[in-house]
Coordinates of C-alpha atoms in Angstrom, one line a residue:
Chain A
X7 CA -25.3 -50.1 61.6
X8 CA -27.6 -47.0 62.5
X9 CA -24.9 -44.6 61.8
X10 CA -24.1 -46.1 58.3
X11 CA -27.8 -46.1 57.5
X12 CA -27.9 -42.3 58.4
X13 CA -24.8 -41.7 56.3
X14 CA -26.1 -43.6 53.4
X15 CA -29.6 -41.8 53.5
X16 CA -27.6 -38.4 53.6
X17 CA -25.5 -39.1 50.6
X18 CA -28.3 -40.5 48.7
X19 CA -30.4 -37.2 49.3
X20 CA -27.3 -35.2 48.5
X21 CA -26.8 -37.1 45.3
X22 CA -30.4 -36.7 44.3
X23 CA -30.3 -32.9 44.9
X24 CA -27.2 -32.6 42.8
X25 CA -28.7 -34.7 40.0
X26 CA -32.0 -32.8 40.1
X27 CA -30.4 -29.4 39.3
X28 CA -28.9 -28.3 36.1
X29 CA -25.7 -26.9 37.9
X30 CA -25.4 -30.1 39.6
X31 CA -25.7 -32.1 36.3
X32 CA -22.9 -29.9 34.9
X33 CA -20.8 -30.1 37.9
X34 CA -21.1 -34.0 37.8
X35 CA -20.2 -33.9 34.1
X36 CA -17.4 -31.5 34.4
X37 CA -15.8 -33.5 37.2
X38 CA -16.2 -36.6 35.1
X39 CA -14.4 -35.0 32.2
X40 CA -11.8 -33.4 34.5
X41 CA -10.9 -36.9 35.5
X42 CA -10.3 -38.2 32.1
X43 CA -6.9 -37.5 30.6
X44 CA -6.4 -34.9 28.0
X45 CA -6.6 -36.4 24.5
X46 CA -3.6 -35.5 22.1
X47 CA -3.8 -34.3 18.6
X48 CA -3.5 -37.1 16.0
X49 CA -2.5 -37.7 12.5
X50 CA 0.6 -35.4 12.5
X51 CA 1.9 -34.9 9.0
X52 CA 5.1 -32.9 8.2
X53 CA 6.0 -32.2 4.7
X54 CA 8.0 -29.8 2.7
X55 CA 6.5 -26.4 2.5
X56 CA 5.4 -25.9 -1.1
X57 CA 6.4 -23.2 -3.5
X58 CA 9.3 -21.7 -1.5
X59 CA 13.0 -21.4 -1.5
X60 CA 13.5 -24.2 1.1
X61 CA 14.2 -24.0 4.7
X62 CA 10.6 -24.5 5.9
X63 CA 8.6 -27.6 6.6
X64 CA 4.7 -27.4 7.1
X65 CA 3.3 -29.4 9.9
X66 CA -0.5 -30.3 10.1
X67 CA -2.5 -32.3 12.6
X68 CA -5.9 -33.3 13.6
X69 CA -7.1 -31.2 16.5
X70 CA -7.4 -32.9 20.1
X71 CA -10.9 -34.2 20.6
X72 CA -10.8 -32.3 23.8
X73 CA -10.4 -29.0 21.9
X74 CA -13.6 -27.7 23.5
X75 CA -12.6 -28.7 26.9
X76 CA -10.0 -26.0 27.6
X77 CA -7.3 -26.6 25.3
X78 CA -5.3 -23.3 25.1
X79 CA -3.0 -24.2 22.2
X80 CA -0.6 -26.7 20.6
X81 CA 3.2 -26.7 21.3
X82 CA 5.2 -28.0 18.3
X83 CA 8.4 -29.8 19.2
X84 CA 11.1 -31.2 16.8
X85 CA 14.0 -33.4 16.6
X86 CA 16.5 -34.6 14.0
X87 CA 16.0 -38.1 15.3
X88 CA 13.0 -40.1 16.2
X89 CA 14.6 -41.2 19.5
X90 CA 16.6 -37.9 20.0
X91 CA 15.7 -35.0 22.2
X92 CA 12.7 -32.8 21.2
X93 CA 13.0 -29.1 21.6
X94 CA 10.0 -26.6 21.3
X95 CA 10.0 -24.6 17.9
X96 CA 6.6 -22.8 18.4
X97 CA 3.1 -22.4 19.6
X98 CA -0.1 -22.5 17.6
X99 CA -3.4 -21.2 19.1
X100 CA -6.3 -23.4 20.0
X101 CA -8.1 -24.2 16.9
X102 CA -5.1 -24.1 14.5
X103 CA -4.2 -27.2 12.8
X104 CA -1.1 -26.2 11.0
X105 CA 2.4 -24.6 11.7
X106 CA 5.1 -23.6 9.5
X107 CA 8.6 -24.3 10.8
X108 CA 10.6 -21.5 8.8
X109 CA 13.9 -22.4 10.4
X110 CA 15.0 -25.8 8.9
X111 CA 18.1 -26.8 7.0
X112 CA 17.5 -28.5 3.8
X113 CA 20.1 -31.1 4.3
X114 CA 18.5 -32.6 7.6
X115 CA 15.5 -34.8 8.2
X116 CA 13.1 -33.7 11.0
X117 CA 10.5 -35.3 13.0
X118 CA 7.8 -33.5 14.7
X119 CA 5.3 -34.1 17.7
X120 CA 2.4 -31.7 18.6
X121 CA 1.5 -31.2 22.3
X122 CA -2.1 -30.2 23.2
X123 CA -2.0 -28.0 26.4
X124 CA -5.0 -27.1 28.4
X125 CA -5.9 -24.5 30.9
X126 CA -4.5 -26.4 33.9
X127 CA -1.2 -27.0 32.1
X128 CA -2.1 -30.6 31.4
X129 CA 0.1 -31.8 28.3
X130 CA -0.8 -34.5 25.9
X131 CA 1.7 -35.6 23.3
X132 CA 0.9 -36.7 19.8
X133 CA 2.5 -39.6 17.9
X134 CA 5.6 -38.8 16.1
X135 CA 5.3 -37.5 12.6
X136 CA 6.9 -39.1 9.5
X137 CA 10.2 -37.9 8.6
X138 CA 10.3 -34.5 6.6
X139 CA 13.0 -32.7 4.7
X140 CA 12.7 -29.2 3.3
X141 CA 13.7 -28.4 -0.3
X142 CA 13.6 -25.4 -2.6
X143 CA 11.4 -25.4 -5.6
X144 CA 11.9 -24.0 -9.2
X145 CA 8.3 -22.9 -9.5
X146 CA 5.6 -21.7 -7.2
X147 CA 2.4 -23.5 -8.4
X148 CA 0.3 -21.4 -6.1
X149 CA 0.9 -18.6 -8.5
X150 CA 0.1 -20.4 -11.6
X151 CA -3.3 -18.5 -12.0
X152 CA -1.4 -15.1 -11.7
X153 CA 1.2 -16.2 -14.3
X154 CA -1.6 -17.2 -16.7
X155 CA -3.8 -14.1 -16.3
X156 CA -0.6 -11.8 -16.1
X157 CA 0.8 -13.3 -19.2
X158 CA -2.5 -12.9 -21.0
X159 CA -2.5 -9.1 -20.0
X160 CA 1.2 -8.7 -20.7
X161 CA 0.6 -10.5 -24.1
X162 CA -2.4 -8.3 -25.1
X163 CA -0.3 -5.1 -24.2
X164 CA 2.8 -6.2 -26.2
X165 CA 0.4 -7.2 -29.1
X166 CA -1.3 -3.8 -29.2
X167 CA 2.2 -1.9 -29.0
X168 CA 3.3 -4.1 -32.1
X169 CA -0.2 -3.5 -33.7
X170 CA 0.1 0.4 -33.2
X171 CA 3.8 0.3 -34.7
X172 CA 2.2 -0.8 -37.9
X173 CA 0.3 2.4 -38.0
X174 CA -3.2 1.1 -37.1
X175 CA -5.4 3.9 -35.5
X176 CA -6.4 3.6 -32.0
X177 CA -9.5 5.2 -30.4
X178 CA -8.8 6.5 -27.0
X179 CA -11.4 8.4 -24.7
X180 CA -10.5 11.9 -23.9
X181 CA -9.1 12.4 -20.4
X182 CA -10.2 15.9 -19.3
X183 CA -7.4 16.3 -16.9
X184 CA -4.8 15.8 -19.6
X185 CA -6.5 17.9 -22.2
X186 CA -6.3 20.9 -19.7
X187 CA -2.5 20.5 -19.3
X188 CA -1.8 22.9 -22.2
X189 CA -4.5 25.3 -21.1
X190 CA -3.0 25.3 -17.6
X191 CA 0.6 26.0 -18.7
X192 CA -0.7 28.8 -21.0
X193 CA -2.6 30.5 -18.2
X194 CA 0.4 30.5 -15.9
X195 CA 2.4 32.0 -18.8
X196 CA -0.3 34.8 -19.4
X197 CA -0.3 35.5 -15.8
X198 CA 3.6 35.5 -15.4
X199 CA 3.5 33.1 -12.5
X200 CA 5.3 30.0 -11.9
X201 CA 4.1 26.4 -12.2
X202 CA 4.2 24.2 -9.3
X203 CA 4.8 20.3 -9.7
X204 CA 4.5 18.1 -6.7
X205 CA 5.8 14.4 -7.6
X206 CA 4.1 12.8 -4.5
X207 CA 6.0 12.0 -1.4
X208 CA 7.2 8.5 -2.0
X209 CA 10.6 7.4 -3.5
X210 CA 11.6 6.2 -7.0
X211 CA 10.8 2.6 -6.0
X212 CA 7.2 3.4 -6.1
X213 CA 5.3 3.2 -9.5
X214 CA 3.3 6.2 -8.9
X215 CA 6.4 8.4 -8.5
X216 CA 7.9 6.8 -11.7
X217 CA 4.6 7.8 -13.5
X218 CA 4.8 11.2 -11.9
X219 CA 8.3 11.8 -13.3
X220 CA 7.3 10.6 -16.8
X221 CA 4.4 13.2 -16.7
X222 CA 6.9 15.8 -15.4
X223 CA 9.0 15.2 -18.4
X224 CA 6.2 15.8 -20.8
X225 CA 4.9 18.9 -18.8
X226 CA 8.3 20.4 -18.5
X227 CA 8.8 20.1 -22.3
X228 CA 5.7 22.3 -22.8
X229 CA 6.6 24.5 -20.1
X230 CA 10.0 24.9 -21.8
X231 CA 8.4 25.9 -25.0
X232 CA 6.1 28.4 -23.1
X233 CA 9.1 29.8 -21.2
X234 CA 7.3 29.6 -17.9
X235 CA 9.0 29.3 -14.5
X236 CA 8.7 25.8 -13.1
X237 CA 9.2 24.7 -9.4
X238 CA 9.5 21.3 -8.4
X239 CA 10.1 20.7 -4.6
X240 CA 10.7 17.0 -3.9
X241 CA 10.7 15.1 -0.6
X242 CA 13.2 12.4 -1.7
X243 CA 16.8 12.9 -2.8
X244 CA 16.6 10.3 -5.5
X245 CA 13.5 11.7 -6.8
X246 CA 15.2 15.2 -6.9
X247 CA 18.1 13.9 -8.9
X248 CA 15.7 12.0 -11.4
X249 CA 13.3 14.9 -11.7
X250 CA 16.3 17.3 -12.2
X251 CA 17.7 15.2 -15.2
X252 CA 14.2 14.7 -16.7
X253 CA 13.6 18.5 -16.6
X254 CA 16.9 19.3 -18.0
X255 CA 16.5 16.8 -20.8
X256 CA 12.9 18.0 -21.5
X257 CA 14.4 21.7 -21.8
X258 CA 17.2 20.6 -24.2
X259 CA 14.8 18.6 -26.5
X260 CA 12.7 21.6 -26.5
X261 CA 15.7 23.5 -27.8
X262 CA 15.6 25.8 -24.6
X263 CA 18.6 24.6 -22.7
X264 CA 19.4 28.2 -22.0
X265 CA 16.2 28.6 -20.1
X266 CA 16.8 25.7 -17.8
X267 CA 17.9 26.3 -14.1
X268 CA 19.1 23.9 -11.5
X269 CA 16.9 25.8 -9.0
X270 CA 13.6 24.4 -10.7
X271 CA 13.9 21.1 -8.9
X272 CA 15.0 21.2 -5.2
X273 CA 15.1 19.0 -2.2
X274 CA 13.0 20.1 0.8
X275 CA 12.8 17.2 3.5
X276 CA 11.8 13.5 3.8
X277 CA 9.4 14.5 6.6
X278 CA 5.8 14.4 5.5
X279 CA 4.4 17.4 7.4
X280 CA 7.8 19.3 7.0
X281 CA 7.4 18.9 3.4
X282 CA 3.8 20.1 3.3
X283 CA 4.7 23.2 5.4
X284 CA 7.4 24.1 2.8
X285 CA 5.1 23.5 -0.1
X286 CA 2.1 25.5 1.4
X287 CA 4.8 28.4 2.1
X288 CA 6.0 28.3 -1.5
X289 CA 2.2 28.4 -2.6
X290 CA 1.3 31.4 -0.5
X291 CA 4.4 33.3 -1.2
X292 CA 4.9 32.7 -4.9
X293 CA 1.2 32.1 -5.8
X294 CA 1.7 29.6 -8.7
X295 CA -0.9 29.9 -11.5
X296 CA -1.0 26.2 -11.9
X297 CA -0.4 23.3 -9.5
X298 CA 0.1 19.6 -10.4
X299 CA -0.1 17.0 -7.8
X300 CA 0.9 13.8 -9.4
X301 CA 2.1 10.8 -7.5
X302 CA 1.6 9.1 -4.3
X303 CA 0.0 11.1 -1.6
X304 CA -1.4 10.6 2.0
X305 CA -2.9 13.0 4.6
X306 CA -1.0 16.0 3.2
X307 CA -3.0 15.8 -0.2
X308 CA -6.1 18.0 1.0
X309 CA -3.7 20.4 3.1
X310 CA -1.8 21.2 -0.3
X311 CA -4.8 21.0 -2.6
X312 CA -7.0 23.4 -0.4
X313 CA -4.1 25.9 -0.1
X314 CA -3.7 25.8 -3.9
X315 CA -7.6 26.3 -4.2
X316 CA -7.3 29.2 -1.8
X317 CA -4.7 31.1 -4.0
X318 CA -6.9 30.4 -7.0
X319 CA -4.5 28.2 -8.9
X320 CA -5.7 25.8 -11.7
X321 CA -5.1 22.5 -10.1
X322 CA -4.6 19.0 -11.8
X323 CA -4.1 16.1 -9.6
X324 CA -3.4 12.6 -10.2
X325 CA -2.8 9.6 -7.8
X326 CA -3.5 5.9 -7.4
X327 CA -4.3 6.1 -3.6
X328 CA -7.9 5.5 -3.5
X329 CA -8.4 7.2 -0.1
X330 CA -6.8 10.5 -1.4
X331 CA -8.8 10.5 -4.4
X332 CA -12.0 12.2 -2.9
X333 CA -9.9 15.1 -1.4
X334 CA -8.3 15.8 -4.8
X335 CA -11.7 15.6 -6.6
X336 CA -13.1 18.2 -4.0
X337 CA -10.2 20.6 -4.1
X338 CA -9.0 20.5 -7.7
X339 CA -10.1 21.2 -11.0
X340 CA -9.2 18.0 -12.8
X341 CA -8.3 14.7 -11.1
X342 CA -6.6 11.7 -12.9
X343 CA -8.3 8.7 -11.1
X344 CA -6.2 5.6 -10.8
X345 CA -5.3 4.2 -14.1
X346 CA -5.3 7.6 -15.9
X347 CA -2.4 8.4 -13.8
X348 CA -0.5 5.7 -15.5
X349 CA -2.0 6.3 -18.8
X350 CA -1.0 10.1 -18.7
X351 CA 2.5 9.9 -20.0
X352 CA 1.5 7.7 -23.0
X353 CA -1.6 10.0 -23.6
X354 CA 0.5 13.1 -23.6
X355 CA 3.2 11.6 -25.9
X356 CA 0.5 10.8 -28.5
X357 CA 2.9 8.1 -29.9
X358 CA 1.1 5.2 -31.2
X359 CA 3.4 2.7 -29.4
X360 CA 2.5 4.1 -26.1
X361 CA -1.0 4.4 -26.9
X362 CA -1.1 0.8 -28.0
X363 CA -0.1 -0.3 -24.5
X364 CA -3.3 1.6 -23.1
X365 CA -5.3 -0.5 -25.6
X366 CA -3.8 -3.7 -24.2
X367 CA -5.2 -2.8 -20.7
X368 CA -8.7 -3.2 -22.2
X369 CA -8.2 -6.9 -22.4
X370 CA -7.4 -6.9 -18.7
X371 CA -10.6 -5.0 -18.3
X372 CA -12.6 -7.6 -20.2
X373 CA -11.1 -10.4 -18.2
X374 CA -11.9 -8.6 -14.9
X375 CA -15.4 -7.6 -16.0
X376 CA -16.2 -11.1 -17.3
X377 CA -14.9 -12.7 -14.0
X378 CA -17.1 -10.4 -11.8
X379 CA -20.2 -10.9 -13.9
X380 CA -19.8 -14.8 -14.0
X381 CA -18.7 -15.0 -10.4
X382 CA -21.8 -13.0 -9.2
X383 CA -24.1 -14.9 -11.4
X384 CA -22.9 -18.2 -10.1
X385 CA -23.0 -17.1 -6.6
X386 CA -26.6 -15.9 -7.0
X387 CA -27.7 -19.1 -8.8
X388 CA -26.1 -21.0 -6.0
X389 CA -27.8 -19.1 -3.3
X390 CA -31.3 -19.4 -5.0
X391 CA -31.0 -23.1 -6.1
X392 CA -28.5 -24.5 -3.6
X393 CA -27.3 -26.6 -6.4
X394 CA -23.7 -27.8 -5.7
X395 CA -22.9 -27.5 -9.3
X396 CA -23.1 -23.7 -9.2
X397 CA -21.3 -23.8 -5.9
X398 CA -18.4 -25.8 -7.4
X399 CA -18.3 -23.4 -10.3
X400 CA -18.3 -20.3 -8.1
X401 CA -15.6 -21.9 -6.0
X402 CA -13.5 -22.5 -9.3
X403 CA -14.0 -18.8 -10.5
X404 CA -13.0 -17.6 -6.9
X405 CA -9.8 -19.8 -6.8
X406 CA -8.8 -18.8 -10.4
X407 CA -8.7 -15.1 -9.4
X408 CA -7.4 -15.4 -5.8
X409 CA -3.7 -15.8 -4.8
X410 CA -4.2 -18.6 -2.2
X411 CA -1.7 -18.8 0.6
X412 CA -0.1 -22.2 0.9
Chain B
X13 CA 24.9 4.7 -25.8
X14 CA 24.2 7.1 -22.8
X15 CA 20.5 6.1 -23.0
X16 CA 20.9 2.6 -24.3
X17 CA 22.6 1.3 -21.3
X18 CA 20.0 2.3 -18.7
X19 CA 17.3 0.9 -20.8
X20 CA 19.2 -2.5 -21.1
X21 CA 19.6 -2.4 -17.4
X22 CA 16.0 -1.8 -16.7
X23 CA 15.0 -4.5 -19.0
X24 CA 17.3 -7.0 -17.3
X25 CA 16.4 -5.9 -13.8
X26 CA 12.6 -5.6 -14.6
X27 CA 12.5 -9.1 -16.2
X28 CA 14.6 -10.8 -13.6
X29 CA 12.3 -9.3 -10.8
X30 CA 9.2 -10.5 -12.5
X31 CA 10.7 -14.0 -12.8
X32 CA 11.6 -13.9 -9.3
X33 CA 8.0 -13.8 -8.3
X34 CA 7.3 -17.1 -9.7
X35 CA 10.6 -18.8 -9.0
X36 CA 11.4 -19.4 -5.4
X37 CA 14.6 -21.2 -5.7
X38 CA 17.9 -19.5 -5.2
X39 CA 19.1 -17.0 -6.5
X40 CA 15.7 -15.7 -7.9
X41 CA 13.7 -16.0 -4.6
X42 CA 15.8 -13.5 -2.6
X43 CA 16.3 -10.9 -5.5
X44 CA 13.3 -8.8 -4.7
X45 CA 14.4 -8.5 -1.0
X46 CA 18.0 -7.9 -2.2
X47 CA 17.1 -5.1 -4.7
X48 CA 15.1 -3.3 -2.1
X49 CA 18.2 -3.4 0.3
X50 CA 20.3 -2.1 -2.6
X51 CA 17.8 0.7 -3.2
X52 CA 18.0 1.8 0.6
X53 CA 21.8 1.9 0.4
X54 CA 21.7 4.1 -2.7
X55 CA 19.0 6.3 -1.0
X56 CA 21.3 6.8 2.0
X57 CA 24.1 8.1 -0.2
X58 CA 21.6 10.0 -2.3
X59 CA 20.7 12.0 0.9
X60 CA 24.0 13.8 0.6
X61 CA 22.8 15.1 -2.6
X62 CA 19.5 16.2 -1.2
X63 CA 21.3 18.0 1.8
X64 CA 23.8 19.6 -0.6
X65 CA 21.0 20.8 -2.9
X66 CA 19.2 22.4 0.1
X67 CA 22.2 24.2 1.4
X68 CA 23.0 25.3 -2.1
X69 CA 19.5 26.6 -3.1
X70 CA 19.0 28.4 0.2
X71 CA 22.5 29.7 0.6
X72 CA 22.2 31.3 -2.9
X73 CA 18.9 32.8 -1.9
X74 CA 20.5 34.4 1.3
X75 CA 23.6 35.4 -0.6
X76 CA 21.7 37.1 -3.4
X77 CA 19.2 38.6 -0.8
X78 CA 16.4 36.8 -2.9
X79 CA 12.8 37.7 -2.1
X80 CA 11.8 36.1 1.2
X81 CA 15.4 35.2 2.0
X82 CA 14.8 35.3 5.8
X83 CA 12.9 32.0 5.4
X84 CA 15.9 30.5 3.9
X85 CA 17.9 31.6 7.1
X86 CA 15.5 29.7 9.1
X87 CA 15.6 26.5 7.0
X88 CA 19.5 26.6 6.8
X89 CA 19.7 27.4 10.6
X90 CA 17.2 24.5 11.6
X91 CA 19.1 22.0 9.4
X92 CA 22.5 23.1 10.8
X93 CA 21.4 22.9 14.4
X94 CA 19.7 19.5 14.1
X95 CA 22.9 18.1 12.0
X96 CA 25.3 19.5 14.7
X97 CA 23.1 18.1 17.6
X98 CA 23.0 14.6 15.9
X99 CA 26.5 14.3 14.7
X100 CA 28.1 15.5 17.8
X101 CA 25.5 13.9 20.0
X102 CA 25.3 16.9 22.3
X103 CA 24.0 16.0 25.7
X104 CA 23.9 12.3 24.9
X105 CA 26.4 9.4 25.0
X106 CA 29.4 10.3 23.0
X107 CA 31.1 7.9 20.5
X108 CA 30.0 6.3 17.3
X109 CA 27.9 3.7 19.2
X110 CA 26.1 6.4 21.4
X111 CA 22.4 6.6 21.3
X112 CA 21.3 9.6 19.3
X113 CA 17.9 9.4 20.8
X114 CA 18.4 8.8 24.4
X115 CA 16.5 11.0 26.8
X116 CA 18.2 14.3 27.6
X117 CA 20.2 14.6 24.3
X118 CA 19.8 17.7 22.4
X119 CA 18.7 15.9 19.3
X120 CA 16.0 14.0 21.1
X121 CA 14.9 17.3 22.9
X122 CA 14.7 19.2 19.7
X123 CA 12.8 16.3 18.0
X124 CA 10.4 15.8 20.8
X125 CA 9.6 19.5 21.9
X126 CA 10.1 21.4 18.6
X127 CA 9.7 19.1 15.6
X128 CA 7.0 16.8 16.7
X129 CA 4.7 19.6 18.0
X130 CA 5.2 21.4 14.6
X131 CA 4.4 18.4 12.6
X132 CA 1.2 17.7 14.7
X133 CA 0.2 21.3 14.2
X134 CA 0.4 20.8 10.3
X135 CA -1.6 17.7 10.6
X136 CA -4.3 19.3 12.9
X137 CA -4.7 21.9 10.2
X138 CA -6.4 19.1 8.2
X139 CA -9.4 19.3 10.2
X140 CA -10.2 22.8 8.9
X141 CA -9.2 21.9 5.5
X142 CA -11.6 19.0 5.5
X143 CA -14.4 21.4 6.6
X144 CA -13.7 23.8 3.9
X145 CA -13.3 21.2 1.1
X146 CA -16.5 19.5 2.4
X147 CA -18.4 22.8 2.4
X148 CA -17.6 23.2 -1.3
X149 CA -18.2 19.6 -2.4
X150 CA -21.3 19.0 -0.8
X151 CA -23.4 21.6 -2.6
X152 CA -26.5 20.2 -4.4
X153 CA -25.6 21.7 -7.8
X154 CA -26.9 18.8 -9.9
X155 CA -28.3 15.3 -9.5
X156 CA -24.8 13.7 -8.8
X157 CA -23.8 16.1 -6.3
X158 CA -27.2 15.8 -4.5
X159 CA -26.8 12.1 -4.2
X160 CA -23.2 12.8 -3.0
X161 CA -24.4 15.2 -0.2
X162 CA -27.4 12.8 0.9
X163 CA -24.7 9.9 1.1
X164 CA -22.3 12.1 3.1
X165 CA -25.1 13.2 5.4
X166 CA -26.2 9.7 6.1
X167 CA -22.6 8.6 6.8
X168 CA -21.9 11.6 9.0
X169 CA -25.0 11.2 10.9
X170 CA -24.5 7.4 11.3
X171 CA -21.3 7.9 12.9
X172 CA -22.7 10.1 15.8
X173 CA -24.7 9.0 19.0
X174 CA -27.4 11.4 17.7
X175 CA -27.7 9.4 14.4
X176 CA -28.0 6.1 16.3
X177 CA -30.8 7.5 18.8
X178 CA -32.5 9.2 15.8
X179 CA -33.7 5.8 14.3
X180 CA -33.4 3.3 17.3
X181 CA -37.1 3.3 17.6
X182 CA -37.7 1.5 14.4
X183 CA -39.0 -2.1 14.7
X184 CA -36.7 -5.0 14.0
X185 CA -38.1 -5.8 10.4
X186 CA -37.1 -2.2 9.6
X187 CA -33.7 -2.2 11.2
X188 CA -32.0 -1.9 8.0
X189 CA -33.3 1.7 7.7
X190 CA -31.6 2.6 10.9
X191 CA -29.2 5.4 10.0
X192 CA -25.9 3.5 11.2
X193 CA -27.0 0.5 9.3
X194 CA -27.4 2.7 6.2
X195 CA -24.2 4.3 6.7
X196 CA -22.5 1.0 7.0
X197 CA -24.2 -0.3 3.8
X198 CA -23.2 2.8 1.8
X199 CA -19.6 2.2 2.9
X200 CA -19.4 -1.5 2.4
X201 CA -21.6 -1.8 -0.9
X202 CA -21.5 1.1 -3.4
X203 CA -18.4 2.7 -1.9
X204 CA -16.5 -0.6 -1.7
X205 CA -17.7 -1.5 -5.3
X206 CA -16.4 1.8 -6.6
X207 CA -13.2 1.4 -4.8
X208 CA -12.5 -2.1 -6.3
X209 CA -13.3 -0.7 -9.7
X210 CA -10.6 1.8 -9.1
X211 CA -8.2 -0.8 -7.8
X212 CA -8.7 -2.9 -10.8
X213 CA -7.9 0.0 -13.1
X214 CA -4.9 0.8 -11.0
X215 CA -3.4 -2.9 -11.2
X216 CA -3.8 -2.9 -15.2
X217 CA -2.4 0.5 -15.4
X218 CA 0.6 -0.5 -13.3
X219 CA 1.0 -3.6 -15.6
X220 CA 1.1 -1.5 -18.9
X221 CA 3.2 1.3 -17.3
X222 CA 5.8 -1.5 -16.1
X223 CA 5.8 -3.1 -19.6
X224 CA 6.3 0.3 -21.2
X225 CA 9.4 1.0 -19.0
X226 CA 10.8 -2.5 -19.1
X227 CA 10.5 -2.7 -22.9
X228 CA 12.1 0.7 -23.4
X229 CA 9.0 2.2 -25.0
X230 CA 8.7 4.7 -22.2
X231 CA 11.9 6.5 -21.6
X232 CA 10.9 9.9 -20.3
X233 CA 12.1 9.1 -16.8
X234 CA 15.6 8.8 -18.2
X235 CA 15.4 12.3 -19.5
X236 CA 14.8 11.0 -23.0
X237 CA 11.9 10.8 -25.5
X238 CA 10.6 7.4 -26.4
X239 CA 12.6 5.2 -28.7

């Protein structure tokens, strides 16, 4: 009896000490929670993944209530029968409440379960999801806003092209870099030196390269009239073939087919820095009077433009790579910034139809500027007033101009 | 006819690819990916044209003892050696399935110990070109250039340990004036705003350019004037 009394007192004291300390409290709480089983995720829903070509089901669930108690993630299992064998198809990290099963057959029905797993590898299984079947869709409704805005801009471009066809006069601001093209070609002619044209380092599947080739066509026609030597080193075989054909046709349309040479356009290498080394070598040896850098460029932009600057060439650059623009601005005499690159061919042609398309872009700019101003104002009003009205409107504008992932 | 057929093909392919963005159903959904694969296949065969052009241009220069012809000898020799090393898999596993890039093969050695250092050397030159371009660009010639110079100075300083130490003594209410914070603000507010404006312009430019090409208004890339 005495021994029992001593033991009882000892355990009471120990209990008091543990309860009196924070660590002790935490320890008691922790051991309590560890004793309770891991709670599973709930409300598992599986449905066809929207706006796709089929073969995908999206699984959503409500996180396990024990998410903060060491859940490391969720394993997703599936079966084609509610009573059949479930096999693992993927794993979602803790905090995730969705998983896209992108490996389904449209003709089959699938059932899903989600298993919560904690640090001690305890597993807790959810209820079975309702049956789900994937199917392809004929329209991706997530891109409806893109279709509307894109349609408006395309409609405006087509309208202004048609408008210009009727002979209406259009105002276009002067683009200094393009105004200087004739002067740059004339200078090379006077100096008796060649003109170097670099059409970027990407292939013909890049829109900047297409823009570069269209500009090359215009420039080559003027060069043919001035009877100056042209040098177009390319880093892609298809670009070489296209550029060769474009230059040849430009010479023919200028009435100078006799002055054309197949050596004007030549292939160098696909390798970025191998190409730069070759172009720099050409610059240093042939000392072109004028250099055009039009198209897509990466780290090689400054190496080429600085070499051109060192040999005293007039340099006209144009790219839609924002990271390379500062380099060209620093090293070249004229730089076509972003949209000017795509406008250049139309600008140089001077044809009303082509210029009309540039006018159509202005509608897009009005839409973009309006959205920016309205969005900024709504967000500001929401931040100042806290009114949910402004918050909802700001959210609406944001959604209208965002491509939301499903 | 020679010019009309490519324009018709461009119109059909361009229109179908635009439609395929919005229609995920077969056969539209996979078209973008498929056309990309077709392009890659064409590009592989076009490489033969490129190699042929390279040999023709430099062969002519050597044959005619053109000015600077020794450079052409180096080019042709480099091309030939790499091609032989790759085609015959010298020093590597022979056969069509042999790995071209296995350690010890001549192709791999040439690539690793000759080509890669040469590329790295060219890339390293960029550091010197950045210095010379910065020296020219950051001259306070007018108001705009002075603003540019100041912004560049703050950003450069903000990315160095010295810049951090220089203003670390500022009290918390004035922490926004610390040079790293100012540098971060310049990059994420005025710089980002400018970049986004350029991106909006680029997107609109691409749309207008694509429409001109698809509608056949722009035909220069086909070697022809506009319609």
